Coordinates of C-alpha atoms and ligand atoms in Angstrom, one line a residue:
X14 CA 290.3 73.7 50.0
X15 CA 291.1 73.0 53.6
X16 CA 289.6 69.7 54.7
X17 CA 288.3 69.1 51.1
X18 CA 288.3 65.5 51.9
X19 CA 285.2 65.9 54.0
X20 CA 283.3 66.8 50.8
X21 CA 285.0 65.0 48.0
X22 CA 287.4 62.1 48.5
X23 CA 290.6 62.7 46.8
X24 CA 292.8 59.8 45.7
X25 CA 296.4 60.3 46.6
X26 CA 298.4 61.2 43.5
X27 CA 295.3 62.2 41.5
X28 CA 293.3 65.3 41.9
X29 CA 289.6 65.3 41.2
X30 CA 288.3 67.7 38.6
X31 CA 286.3 69.2 41.4
X32 CA 289.3 70.0 43.5
X33 CA 290.7 73.4 44.1
X34 CA 288.3 76.3 44.4
X35 CA 291.4 78.3 43.7
X36 CA 291.3 77.1 40.1
X37 CA 287.8 78.4 39.6
X38 CA 287.3 82.0 38.7
X39 CA 284.4 83.6 40.5
X40 CA 281.6 84.2 38.2
X41 CA 279.1 86.9 38.7
X42 CA 275.7 85.7 40.0
X43 CA 273.2 85.4 37.1
X44 CA 270.8 88.3 36.9
X45 CA 267.3 87.4 37.8
X46 CA 265.1 86.7 34.8
X47 CA 262.6 89.4 34.2
X48 CA 259.1 87.9 33.7
X49 CA 256.6 89.8 31.6
X50 CA 253.6 91.0 33.5
X51 CA 251.3 88.4 32.1
X52 CA 253.6 85.5 32.9
X53 CA 253.1 83.9 36.3
X54 CA 256.3 82.9 38.1
X55 CA 256.9 79.1 38.1
X56 CA 255.3 77.4 41.1
X57 CA 257.8 76.3 43.8
X58 CA 259.0 72.7 43.4
X59 CA 258.6 70.2 46.3
X60 CA 262.3 70.7 47.0
X61 CA 261.8 74.5 47.2
X62 CA 259.0 74.0 49.7
X63 CA 261.1 71.6 51.7
X64 CA 264.0 74.1 51.7
X65 CA 261.8 77.0 52.9
X66 CA 260.5 74.8 55.7
X67 CA 264.0 73.9 56.7
X68 CA 265.1 77.6 56.9
X69 CA 262.1 78.2 59.2
X70 CA 262.6 75.2 61.4
X71 CA 266.4 75.5 61.6
X72 CA 265.9 79.0 63.1
X73 CA 264.8 77.4 66.3
X74 CA 267.9 75.1 66.3
X75 CA 270.2 78.1 65.7
X76 CA 268.6 80.3 68.4
X77 CA 268.8 77.4 70.9
X78 CA 272.6 77.2 70.0
X79 CA 273.0 80.9 71.0
X80 CA 272.6 82.5 67.6
X81 CA 270.8 85.9 67.8
X82 CA 267.5 86.2 65.9
X83 CA 268.9 89.2 64.0
X84 CA 272.0 87.3 63.0
X85 CA 269.9 84.4 61.6
X86 CA 267.4 86.5 59.9
X87 CA 270.1 88.7 58.2
X88 CA 272.2 85.8 57.1
X89 CA 269.4 83.7 55.8
X90 CA 267.3 86.4 54.1
X91 CA 267.0 86.2 50.4
X92 CA 268.6 82.8 50.0
X93 CA 267.0 79.9 48.0
X94 CA 267.8 76.3 47.2
X95 CA 270.8 76.4 44.9
X96 CA 270.2 73.8 42.2
X97 CA 273.8 74.1 41.0
X98 CA 275.1 72.9 44.4
X99 CA 272.5 70.1 44.6
X100 CA 273.9 68.8 41.3
X101 CA 277.5 69.2 42.4
X102 CA 276.8 67.2 45.6
X103 CA 275.7 64.2 43.5
X104 CA 278.3 64.5 40.8
X105 CA 280.6 61.5 40.4
X106 CA 283.7 62.3 38.3
X107 CA 283.7 60.4 35.1
X108 CA 287.5 61.0 34.7
X109 CA 290.0 61.8 37.4
X110 CA 292.3 64.6 36.3
X111 CA 295.9 63.4 36.0
X112 CA 298.3 64.9 38.5
X113 CA 300.3 66.7 35.7
X114 CA 297.3 68.4 34.4
X115 CA 296.4 69.6 38.0
X116 CA 300.0 70.8 38.5
X117 CA 300.1 72.6 35.2
X118 CA 297.4 74.9 36.4
X119 CA 298.1 74.9 40.2
X120 CA 301.9 75.7 39.6
X121 CA 301.8 77.7 36.4
X122 CA 304.4 80.2 35.4
X123 CA 301.9 82.9 36.2
X124 CA 301.2 81.5 39.6
X125 CA 304.9 81.4 40.4
X126 CA 305.4 85.0 39.3
X127 CA 302.4 86.2 41.2
X128 CA 303.7 84.3 44.2
X129 CA 307.0 86.1 44.1
X130 CA 305.1 89.4 43.9
X131 CA 302.8 88.4 46.7
X132 CA 305.8 87.4 48.9
X133 CA 307.4 90.8 48.2
X134 CA 304.2 92.6 49.0
X135 CA 303.9 90.9 52.4
X136 CA 307.5 91.4 53.6
X137 CA 306.2 93.7 56.3
X138 CA 304.6 90.7 58.1
X139 CA 306.1 87.5 56.8
X140 CA 309.4 87.5 58.7
X141 CA 307.7 87.8 62.1
X142 CA 305.1 85.1 61.2
X143 CA 307.9 82.9 60.0
X144 CA 310.0 83.3 63.1
X145 CA 306.9 82.9 65.4
X146 CA 305.6 79.7 63.8
X147 CA 308.8 78.2 62.2
X148 CA 307.1 77.7 58.8
X149 CA 309.0 79.1 55.8
X150 CA 307.4 82.1 54.2
X151 CA 307.3 80.5 50.7
X152 CA 305.3 77.6 52.0
X153 CA 302.7 80.0 53.5
X154 CA 302.6 82.1 50.3
X155 CA 302.2 78.8 48.2
X156 CA 299.3 77.6 50.4
X157 CA 297.7 81.1 49.9
X158 CA 298.3 80.8 46.2
X159 CA 296.9 77.3 45.7
X160 CA 293.8 78.0 47.9
X161 CA 292.7 81.3 46.4
X162 CA 295.2 82.7 44.0
X163 CA 296.7 84.9 46.7
X164 CA 293.3 86.1 47.9
X165 CA 291.9 86.7 44.5
X166 CA 289.4 83.9 44.1
X167 CA 287.2 83.5 47.2
X168 CA 284.4 81.6 45.6
X169 CA 281.2 82.6 43.8
X170 CA 278.5 81.2 46.2
X171 CA 276.7 82.8 49.1
X172 CA 278.0 80.9 52.1
X173 CA 274.6 80.6 53.8
X174 CA 272.8 79.6 50.7
X175 CA 275.5 76.9 50.0
X176 CA 275.4 75.5 53.5
X177 CA 271.6 75.6 53.7
X178 CA 271.4 73.8 50.4
X179 CA 273.7 71.1 51.7
X180 CA 271.9 71.0 55.0
X181 CA 268.2 70.9 54.1
X182 CA 268.3 67.3 52.8
X183 CA 270.6 64.8 51.2
X184 CA 273.9 63.0 52.0
X185 CA 275.7 66.2 53.3
X186 CA 272.9 67.2 55.6
X187 CA 274.7 66.7 59.0
X188 CA 277.8 68.4 57.6
X189 CA 275.7 71.3 56.2
X190 CA 273.8 71.8 59.5
X191 CA 276.9 71.8 61.7
X192 CA 278.9 74.1 59.4
X193 CA 275.8 76.4 59.1
X194 CA 275.8 76.8 62.9
X195 CA 279.6 77.5 62.8
X196 CA 279.1 80.1 60.0
X197 CA 276.4 81.9 62.1
X198 CA 278.7 81.8 65.2
X199 CA 281.5 83.2 63.0
X200 CA 279.3 86.2 62.0
X201 CA 278.6 87.0 65.6
X202 CA 282.1 86.4 67.1
X203 CA 284.1 88.2 64.4
X204 CA 281.4 90.8 63.6
X205 CA 281.4 89.8 59.9
X206 CA 278.8 90.9 57.4
X207 CA 277.0 87.8 56.3
X208 CA 276.3 89.4 53.0
X209 CA 280.0 89.7 52.3
X210 CA 281.1 86.1 52.9
X211 CA 281.6 84.5 49.5
X212 CA 282.2 80.7 49.6
X213 CA 282.9 77.7 47.4
X214 CA 279.9 75.5 46.7
X215 CA 281.1 73.2 49.5
X216 CA 281.1 76.0 52.1
X217 CA 284.9 76.8 52.2
X218 CA 285.5 80.5 52.9
X219 CA 288.2 83.1 53.0
X220 CA 291.7 83.4 51.6
X221 CA 292.5 79.9 52.8
X222 CA 289.2 78.3 51.9
X223 CA 288.6 77.0 55.4
X224 CA 285.4 75.5 56.5
X225 CA 283.6 77.8 59.0
X226 CA 284.3 75.3 61.9
X227 CA 288.0 75.3 61.1
X228 CA 288.0 79.1 60.8
X229 CA 286.4 79.4 64.3
X230 CA 288.9 76.9 65.7
X231 CA 292.2 77.9 64.0
X232 CA 292.2 81.3 62.4
X233 CA 294.5 83.9 64.0
X234 CA 294.7 87.7 63.9
X235 CA 297.9 88.4 61.9
X236 CA 297.7 92.1 61.6
X237 CA 296.8 92.8 65.2
X238 CA 293.6 94.7 64.6
X239 CA 291.8 92.4 67.0
X240 CA 289.7 90.7 64.3
X241 CA 290.3 87.4 62.5
X242 CA 289.3 88.4 59.0
X243 CA 290.3 85.8 56.4
X244 CA 288.2 87.5 53.8
X245 CA 290.0 90.8 53.7
X246 CA 293.3 90.5 55.5
X247 CA 296.3 88.9 53.9
X248 CA 298.3 88.9 57.1
X249 CA 295.5 87.2 58.9
X250 CA 295.4 84.5 56.1
X251 CA 299.2 84.0 56.2
X252 CA 299.4 83.8 60.0
X253 CA 296.4 81.4 60.1
X254 CA 298.1 79.1 57.6
X255 CA 301.3 79.3 59.7
X256 CA 299.4 78.5 62.9
X257 CA 297.6 75.6 61.3
X258 CA 300.7 74.1 59.6
X259 CA 302.7 74.6 62.8
X260 CA 300.1 72.8 65.0
X261 CA 300.0 70.0 62.4
X262 CA 303.7 69.4 63.3
X263 CA 305.9 71.3 60.9
X264 CA 309.5 71.0 62.0
X265 CA 311.3 74.3 62.0
X266 CA 314.4 74.3 59.9
X267 CA 313.5 71.2 58.0
X268 CA 312.6 71.0 54.4
X269 CA 309.7 69.0 52.8
X270 CA 311.9 66.8 50.5
X271 CA 313.0 67.0 46.9
X272 CA 312.8 65.2 43.6
X273 CA 314.9 62.1 43.2
X274 CA 315.9 59.6 40.5
X275 CA 315.4 55.9 40.9
X276 CA 317.5 53.2 39.3
X277 CA 315.9 50.9 36.7
X278 CA 316.0 47.8 38.9
X279 CA 314.5 49.6 41.8
X280 CA 311.9 47.8 44.1
X281 CA 309.2 50.2 43.1
X282 CA 306.8 48.8 45.7
X283 CA 308.8 50.6 48.3
X284 CA 308.1 54.0 46.7
X285 CA 304.6 53.9 48.1
X286 CA 304.7 57.0 50.2
X287 CA 304.7 54.9 53.3
X288 CA 307.9 52.8 53.4
X289 CA 310.2 54.8 55.7
X290 CA 314.0 54.4 55.2
X291 CA 317.1 56.3 56.3
X292 CA 318.9 58.4 53.7
X293 CA 321.8 56.0 54.0
X294 CA 319.5 53.1 53.1
X295 CA 317.9 54.9 50.1
X296 CA 321.4 55.9 48.9
X297 CA 322.5 52.2 49.2
X298 CA 319.4 51.3 47.0
X299 CA 320.7 53.6 44.3
X300 CA 318.4 56.5 44.9
X301 CA 320.0 59.8 43.6
X302 CA 319.1 63.5 43.5
X303 CA 317.6 64.8 40.3
X304 CA 321.1 65.7 39.3
X305 CA 322.4 62.2 39.8
X306 CA 324.5 62.9 42.9
X307 CA 324.2 60.9 46.2
X308 CA 321.4 62.0 48.5
X309 CA 322.7 64.6 51.0
X310 CA 323.1 63.4 54.6
X311 CA 320.1 64.0 56.7
X312 CA 319.3 62.5 60.1
X313 CA 315.6 62.3 59.3
X314 CA 314.1 59.2 57.5
X315 CA 312.1 59.6 54.4
X316 CA 309.5 58.0 52.1
X317 CA 309.4 58.1 48.3
X318 CA 306.4 59.0 46.2
X319 CA 305.8 58.0 42.6
X320 CA 302.6 59.9 41.9
X321 CA 302.5 58.9 38.2
X322 CA 304.2 55.5 38.3
X323 CA 307.7 54.3 37.5
X324 CA 307.9 56.3 34.3
X325 CA 307.2 59.7 36.0
X326 CA 309.0 61.9 38.5
X327 CA 309.9 60.5 42.0
X328 CA 309.9 62.5 45.2
X329 CA 311.7 61.9 48.5
X330 CA 309.6 63.3 51.3
X331 CA 310.3 64.0 55.0
X332 CA 307.9 64.6 57.8
X333 CA 307.0 68.1 56.7
X334 CA 305.5 66.8 53.5
X335 CA 303.1 64.7 55.7
X336 CA 302.3 67.9 57.5
X337 CA 301.1 69.5 54.3
X338 CA 299.1 66.3 53.7
X339 CA 297.4 66.8 57.1
X340 CA 296.5 70.3 55.9
X341 CA 294.8 68.7 52.8
X342 CA 295.0 65.0 52.3
X343 CA 295.9 64.7 48.6
X344 CA 299.4 64.0 47.3
X345 CA 298.7 66.2 44.3
X346 CA 297.8 69.1 46.6
X347 CA 300.9 68.7 48.8
X348 CA 303.2 68.5 45.8
X349 CA 301.6 71.6 44.3
X350 CA 302.2 73.5 47.5
X351 CA 305.8 72.3 47.9
X352 CA 306.9 72.7 44.3
X353 CA 305.2 76.1 44.1
X354 CA 307.0 77.1 47.3
X355 CA 310.4 76.0 45.9
X356 CA 309.9 78.0 42.7
X357 CA 308.6 81.1 44.6
X358 CA 311.9 80.9 46.5
X359 CA 313.8 80.7 43.3
X360 CA 314.6 77.0 43.4
X361 CA 313.8 74.8 40.4
X362 CA 310.6 72.9 39.7
X363 CA 310.1 69.3 38.7
X364 CA 312.8 68.1 36.4
X365 CA 311.7 64.7 35.1
X366 CA 308.9 64.5 32.5
X367 CA 305.4 63.3 33.5
X368 CA 303.9 60.4 31.4
X369 CA 301.5 62.8 29.6
X370 CA 300.7 60.1 27.1
X371 CA 298.8 58.1 29.7
X372 CA 295.0 58.6 29.5
X373 CA 293.0 58.7 32.7
X374 CA 290.8 55.7 33.2
X375 CA 287.0 56.3 33.0
X376 CA 284.7 55.4 35.9
X377 CA 283.7 52.2 34.1
X378 CA 287.4 51.3 33.4
X379 CA 288.2 51.9 37.1
X380 CA 285.4 49.5 38.0
X381 CA 286.7 46.9 35.5
X382 CA 290.2 47.2 37.0
X383 CA 289.0 46.6 40.5
X384 CA 286.8 43.7 39.4
X385 CA 289.7 42.1 37.5
X386 CA 292.0 42.4 40.5
X387 CA 289.4 40.8 42.7
X388 CA 288.8 37.9 40.2
X389 CA 292.6 37.3 40.0
X390 CA 292.8 37.1 43.8
X391 CA 294.2 40.5 44.6
X392 CA 291.8 42.2 47.0
X393 CA 291.3 45.8 46.0
X394 CA 288.6 46.6 48.6
X395 CA 285.2 48.0 47.7
X396 CA 284.4 48.0 43.9
X397 CA 283.5 51.7 43.8
X398 CA 285.5 53.1 40.9
X399 CA 287.9 55.0 43.2
X400 CA 291.6 54.3 42.9
X401 CA 292.6 54.6 46.5
X402 CA 295.3 53.2 48.7
X403 CA 293.9 49.7 48.7
X404 CA 293.6 49.5 44.9
X405 CA 297.2 50.7 44.5
X406 CA 298.4 48.1 47.0
X407 CA 296.5 45.3 45.2
X408 CA 298.0 46.5 41.9
X409 CA 301.5 46.5 43.3
X410 CA 301.0 42.9 44.6
X411 CA 299.7 41.9 41.1
X412 CA 302.6 43.7 39.3
X413 CA 305.1 42.1 41.7
X414 CA 303.6 38.6 41.2
X415 CA 303.9 39.1 37.4
X416 CA 307.4 40.5 37.4
X417 CA 306.4 44.0 36.4
X418 CA 307.6 47.3 37.9
X419 CA 305.4 47.4 41.0
X420 CA 304.5 51.1 41.0
X421 CA 300.7 50.6 41.6
X422 CA 299.9 53.1 38.9
X423 CA 296.7 52.3 37.0
X424 CA 297.1 52.7 33.2
X425 CA 295.2 51.6 30.1
X426 CA 297.9 49.1 29.3
X427 CA 297.8 47.5 32.8
X428 CA 294.0 47.3 32.6
X429 CA 294.2 45.6 29.2
X430 CA 296.7 43.1 30.6
X431 CA 294.4 42.3 33.6
X432 CA 291.4 41.9 31.3
X433 CA 293.2 39.5 29.0
X434 CA 294.4 37.5 32.0
X435 CA 290.8 37.3 33.4
X436 CA 289.6 36.2 29.9
X437 CA 292.3 33.6 29.4
X438 CA 291.7 32.1 32.8
X439 CA 287.9 32.0 32.0
X440 CA 287.2 33.9 35.2
Ligands
CA528 CA1 293.1 90.9 61.7

């Protein structure tokens, strides 16, 4: 989902279970329950009353912002507070899905084959989009595939119901209100039918799962019919992805990077996705291609990612990988796009094995890990159960201080070691 980070924070290297509306198959809306004549409908809850009041009051806000009464009334008719969304907003993931599990579904054999077929079916427009924006066609098709399975999975919620449910109260209220106004503007500007705008629970829409505000700002007309229709037009979706990736800084003619092998004695703390070195320097440190050959010459400097620690695959990444991260700030997402693109184009996928035996830490275990790091004098930041950049940096410092491979990857074994040390020191 474009700008998914505004809804659910995503730890780099790990994908939340909630990530990727593309992975969710749209479900038909439940049929209304038929009450028998003698049964009275349940009375509205206080939340339902609050919601109805919001829809009424927000009409004034929308009209003051230039929304026509008919637009508002059509879009907001027949919607109600969606209890499923209210629950999803408050959901805290108990387990964070391991990156290999996310990639298994995001870059499945079926997804690759469908991507090759999708690329072939769009050959009428892809060459011109590619030459205009300088972004390779397989990257565009891969983004399209990850976001909505090539336009197949647009979400199962009513956009206006989803945004109004987020908007009427709760922590996403400001976000919901501002996106609701954008959605209403979108209906007017692009002459869209508000009853034909399916969305994810978080309000992402169209074949690229953009938020309405992003759609308004960045979507382009790829098929030249004068309308930016990311719901029905694949060329509009592909051109919009190209425009976005290009404006995020994609360098024409450059790749994203490739899988590498690291030597056993490698200083793993430099494989943090941030330490930038020249190809010559990485070569001198013993970094090799997945085939074991020296890294091919390249004038551009690169970083290395170890998304599953020292025992998993390593990736050398250039600036274009960071561009995909700007598109959606999760290493798992960017790797899915880039490795799917490679395979759609007939190049090979990830060679090294993922450490599939590692179990994801539970929320309580992630809290224990952070607490133990803090007690041992390695500041992990807020004790919030989220393994983010700060926690990985603290873990690397701890690992380095104890002579371990400093990959910053949280495992059950590492947690056990930390807890033993805390206990032995009486902390
Ligand atoms: Ca169009």
